[in-house]
Short mmCIF file of C-alpha atoms and ligand atoms in Angstrom, two decimals:
data_model
loop_
_atom_site.label_atom_id
_atom_site.label_comp_id
_atom_site.label_asym_id
_atom_site.label_seq_id
_atom_site.Cartn_x
_atom_site.Cartn_y
_atom_site.Cartn_z
CA MET X 4 -23.01 19.32 14.97
CA THR X 5 -19.27 18.92 15.45
CA GLU X 6 -17.50 15.97 13.88
CA PRO X 7 -16.05 13.22 16.11
CA VAL X 8 -12.31 13.21 16.86
CA PHE X 9 -10.35 10.03 16.20
CA ARG X 10 -7.26 9.34 18.33
CA TYR X 11 -5.54 7.42 15.52
CA HIS X 12 -6.74 9.52 12.57
CA PRO X 13 -6.79 13.17 13.73
CA ASP X 14 -7.83 14.83 10.45
CA PRO X 15 -9.67 12.49 8.04
CA LEU X 16 -10.74 15.49 5.90
CA ALA X 17 -7.08 16.44 5.32
CA THR X 18 -5.98 12.87 4.57
CA GLY X 19 -8.73 12.34 1.98
CA SER X 20 -10.50 9.64 4.03
CA ALA X 21 -13.53 11.93 4.45
CA MET X 22 -15.18 14.58 2.32
CA GLY X 23 -17.27 17.60 3.27
CA VAL X 24 -20.59 16.95 1.53
CA GLN X 25 -24.17 16.92 2.76
CA HIS X 26 -25.54 13.37 2.74
CA THR X 27 -27.91 11.06 4.55
CA CYS X 28 -25.96 8.34 6.34
CA SER X 29 -27.12 4.81 5.43
CA VAL X 30 -26.46 3.54 8.96
CA CYS X 31 -27.95 6.24 11.25
CA GLY X 32 -30.30 7.90 8.74
CA GLN X 33 -29.15 11.36 9.85
CA LEU X 34 -28.39 14.28 7.58
CA ARG X 35 -24.61 14.77 7.91
CA GLN X 36 -22.03 17.22 6.56
CA VAL X 37 -19.00 14.92 6.35
CA ARG X 38 -18.95 11.64 4.48
CA HIS X 39 -16.56 8.72 4.95
CA GLN X 40 -14.42 8.07 1.81
CA GLY X 41 -12.08 5.36 3.07
CA PRO X 42 -12.21 1.62 2.46
CA ILE X 43 -14.83 -0.62 4.10
CA TYR X 44 -14.09 -4.33 4.46
CA GLY X 45 -17.72 -5.43 4.80
CA ARG X 46 -21.02 -4.44 3.20
CA GLN X 47 -20.80 -1.22 1.17
CA PRO X 48 -23.34 1.42 2.26
CA ASP X 49 -24.51 4.17 -0.10
CA SER X 50 -23.19 6.69 2.37
CA LEU X 51 -21.53 6.58 5.77
CA CYS X 52 -20.93 9.31 8.35
CA LEU X 53 -17.97 9.57 10.73
CA HIS X 54 -20.25 9.55 13.81
CA CYS X 55 -21.28 5.96 13.06
CA ILE X 56 -17.64 4.87 12.76
CA HIS X 57 -16.71 6.68 15.99
CA SER X 58 -19.63 5.30 18.03
CA GLY X 59 -18.88 1.76 16.88
CA GLU X 60 -22.33 1.47 15.28
CA ALA X 61 -21.08 1.13 11.69
CA SER X 62 -18.83 -1.91 12.19
CA PRO X 63 -21.55 -4.43 13.22
CA ALA X 64 -24.18 -2.72 11.02
CA LEU X 65 -22.03 -3.30 7.91
CA GLY X 66 -20.78 -6.72 9.01
CA VAL X 67 -21.27 -9.92 7.11
CA VAL X 68 -22.22 -13.42 8.26
CA ALA X 69 -19.72 -16.10 7.34
CA CYS X 70 -19.84 -19.88 7.72
CA ALA X 71 -17.37 -21.47 10.12
CA THR X 72 -14.72 -23.47 8.24
CA ASP X 73 -16.22 -26.77 9.47
CA GLY X 74 -19.72 -25.58 8.48
CA SER X 75 -21.11 -26.16 11.99
CA HIS X 76 -22.22 -22.60 12.68
CA THR X 77 -22.14 -19.06 11.33
CA LEU X 78 -19.94 -16.21 12.51
CA ASP X 79 -20.74 -12.53 12.63
CA MET X 80 -17.87 -10.70 10.99
CA PRO X 81 -18.00 -6.99 11.89
CA ALA X 82 -16.92 -4.62 9.12
CA GLN X 83 -13.39 -3.18 9.36
CA PHE X 84 -12.04 0.10 8.04
CA SER X 85 -8.44 -1.06 7.92
CA ASP X 86 -6.59 -4.34 8.19
CA ALA X 87 -4.64 -5.53 11.22
CA LEU X 88 -1.36 -6.71 9.66
CA ASP X 89 2.00 -7.05 11.40
CA VAL X 90 0.68 -5.80 14.75
CA PRO X 91 3.46 -5.93 17.39
CA ASP X 92 2.69 -8.34 20.26
CA GLU X 93 2.77 -5.61 22.91
CA VAL X 94 -0.12 -3.65 21.34
CA PRO X 95 -3.29 -4.34 23.38
CA HIS X 96 -6.24 -5.92 21.59
CA HIS X 97 -8.54 -2.96 22.37
CA VAL X 98 -6.18 -0.66 20.43
CA VAL X 99 -6.30 -2.90 17.36
CA GLU X 100 -10.08 -3.04 17.67
CA GLU X 101 -10.36 0.76 17.90
CA ILE X 102 -8.14 1.19 14.81
CA THR X 103 -9.80 -1.46 12.65
CA ARG X 104 -13.44 -0.97 13.70
CA ARG X 105 -13.87 2.56 15.07
CA THR X 106 -11.36 4.63 13.03
CA PRO X 107 -11.56 5.65 9.35
CA GLY X 108 -8.90 3.86 7.32
CA PHE X 109 -7.22 5.13 4.19
CA THR X 110 -6.95 4.07 0.59
CA GLY X 111 -3.61 3.23 -0.96
CA TRP X 112 -2.54 1.59 -4.19
CA GLN X 113 -2.64 -1.72 -2.38
CA GLN X 114 -4.22 -2.87 0.88
CA GLN X 115 -2.89 -0.74 3.73
CA SER X 116 -1.96 -1.60 7.28
CA TRP X 117 -1.56 0.71 10.24
CA LEU X 118 1.81 1.47 11.84
CA TYR X 119 2.54 1.03 15.56
CA HIS X 120 5.14 2.46 17.96
CA CYS X 121 5.71 2.48 21.73
CA GLY X 122 3.14 -0.29 22.16
CA ASP X 123 0.30 1.75 20.66
CA GLY X 124 -1.14 2.61 17.28
CA CYS X 125 0.26 5.70 15.54
CA ALA X 126 -1.73 8.68 14.32
CA PHE X 127 -2.17 8.59 10.54
CA LEU X 128 -1.14 11.97 9.07
CA GLY X 129 -1.92 11.20 5.44
CA PRO X 130 -0.58 10.12 2.08
CA ALA X 131 2.74 11.85 1.46
CA GLY X 132 5.14 12.85 -1.29
CA TYR X 133 8.87 13.42 -0.93
CA HIS X 134 8.45 16.99 0.31
CA ASP X 135 5.99 15.86 3.00
CA VAL X 136 8.35 13.17 4.31
CA GLN X 137 11.62 15.04 3.83
CA PRO X 138 11.32 17.16 7.05
CA HIS X 139 11.12 13.90 9.06
CA PRO X 140 14.47 12.04 8.84
CA ASP X 141 13.14 9.18 11.00
CA ALA X 142 10.31 8.48 8.52
CA LEU X 143 12.60 8.98 5.52
CA ASN X 144 15.06 6.49 6.93
CA MET X 145 12.32 3.95 7.53
CA LEU X 146 11.33 4.21 3.85
CA ARG X 147 14.99 3.92 2.85
CA VAL X 148 15.49 0.72 4.87
CA SER X 149 12.23 -0.78 3.61
CA HIS X 150 13.09 -0.02 -0.04
CA ARG X 151 16.68 -1.28 0.23
CA GLN X 152 15.50 -4.65 1.54
CA TYR X 153 14.19 -5.41 -1.96
CA GLY X 154 17.78 -5.31 -3.21
CA TRP X 155 17.89 -1.78 -4.66
CA SER X 156 21.18 0.11 -4.72
CA PRO X 157 21.53 3.28 -2.56
CA GLU X 158 21.29 5.46 -5.73
CA GLU X 159 18.12 3.71 -6.86
CA THR X 160 16.62 4.09 -3.38
CA GLU X 161 17.36 7.85 -3.32
CA GLN X 162 15.76 8.23 -6.78
CA PHE X 163 12.75 6.29 -5.54
CA LEU X 164 12.40 8.56 -2.49
CA HIS X 165 12.44 11.66 -4.71
CA ARG X 166 9.69 10.20 -6.89
CA LEU X 167 7.28 9.77 -3.93
CA ASP X 168 4.06 11.62 -4.70
CA ARG X 169 0.98 12.19 -2.58
CA ASN X 170 -1.33 11.70 -5.57
CA ALA X 171 0.53 9.31 -7.87
CA ASP X 172 2.48 6.16 -7.22
CA PRO X 173 4.81 5.55 -5.50
CA THR X 174 3.15 7.06 -2.43
CA ALA X 175 4.32 7.19 1.18
CA TYR X 176 1.92 7.07 4.17
CA LEU X 177 3.02 9.22 7.07
CA PHE X 178 2.31 8.39 10.73
CA GLN X 179 3.40 9.86 14.06
CA CYS X 180 3.83 8.08 17.39
CA LEU X 181 1.39 9.44 19.99
CA HIS X 182 3.93 8.87 22.79
CA CYS X 183 7.48 9.76 21.62
CA GLY X 184 6.63 11.86 18.55
CA THR X 185 8.67 9.75 16.13
CA HIS X 186 7.47 9.96 12.54
CA LEU X 187 7.02 6.69 10.67
CA ALA X 188 6.15 5.91 7.09
CA SER X 189 5.21 3.06 4.83
CA TRP X 190 4.97 3.13 1.03
CA ASP X 191 3.38 1.32 -1.86
CA ILE X 192 3.12 1.36 -5.62
CA GLY X 193 0.19 0.80 -7.95
ZN1 LIG W 225 -24.24 7.67 10.46
ZN1 LIG W 226 7.06 6.02 19.96
#
């Protein structure tokens, strides 16, 4: 059976958010060949397949029940696979819902948020080192601006960019706009 295709995460095997291994999915009970490896903000299943994320079945199945702050009733909190932080106002709610509930997220050194451009979510291309980001001046510049805002000198920022490593901190996270093709990147440290 072919694996589902995610608009905002085109190759979860390449990004490390999924792994090719035979397993029985805890949600659908099917024998599957690709297993989800990304974060789950909800109940932790033994094993989760990508089909259940894509169909939307996994999010409510792994949700938790929380008490309303005034204690009057309980709320069903569907599981999320990434956080919705700093979402631009023009991004429609259904896009945020698709990214957080029906798209595999990715693991960073700290909690990760998605990037947005042209009023839509971007495609996540993967964790990136300097040589992965270097061909994309737009993404490199975004990292430069974001690093400089912490008060680093230009020399320190260039040294930091050269230290970026896909597998060790600091790590960049590379995205591409689905509309204009611009590359974007965020970064974090352990
Ligand atoms: Zn499943
Ligand atoms: Zn764009």
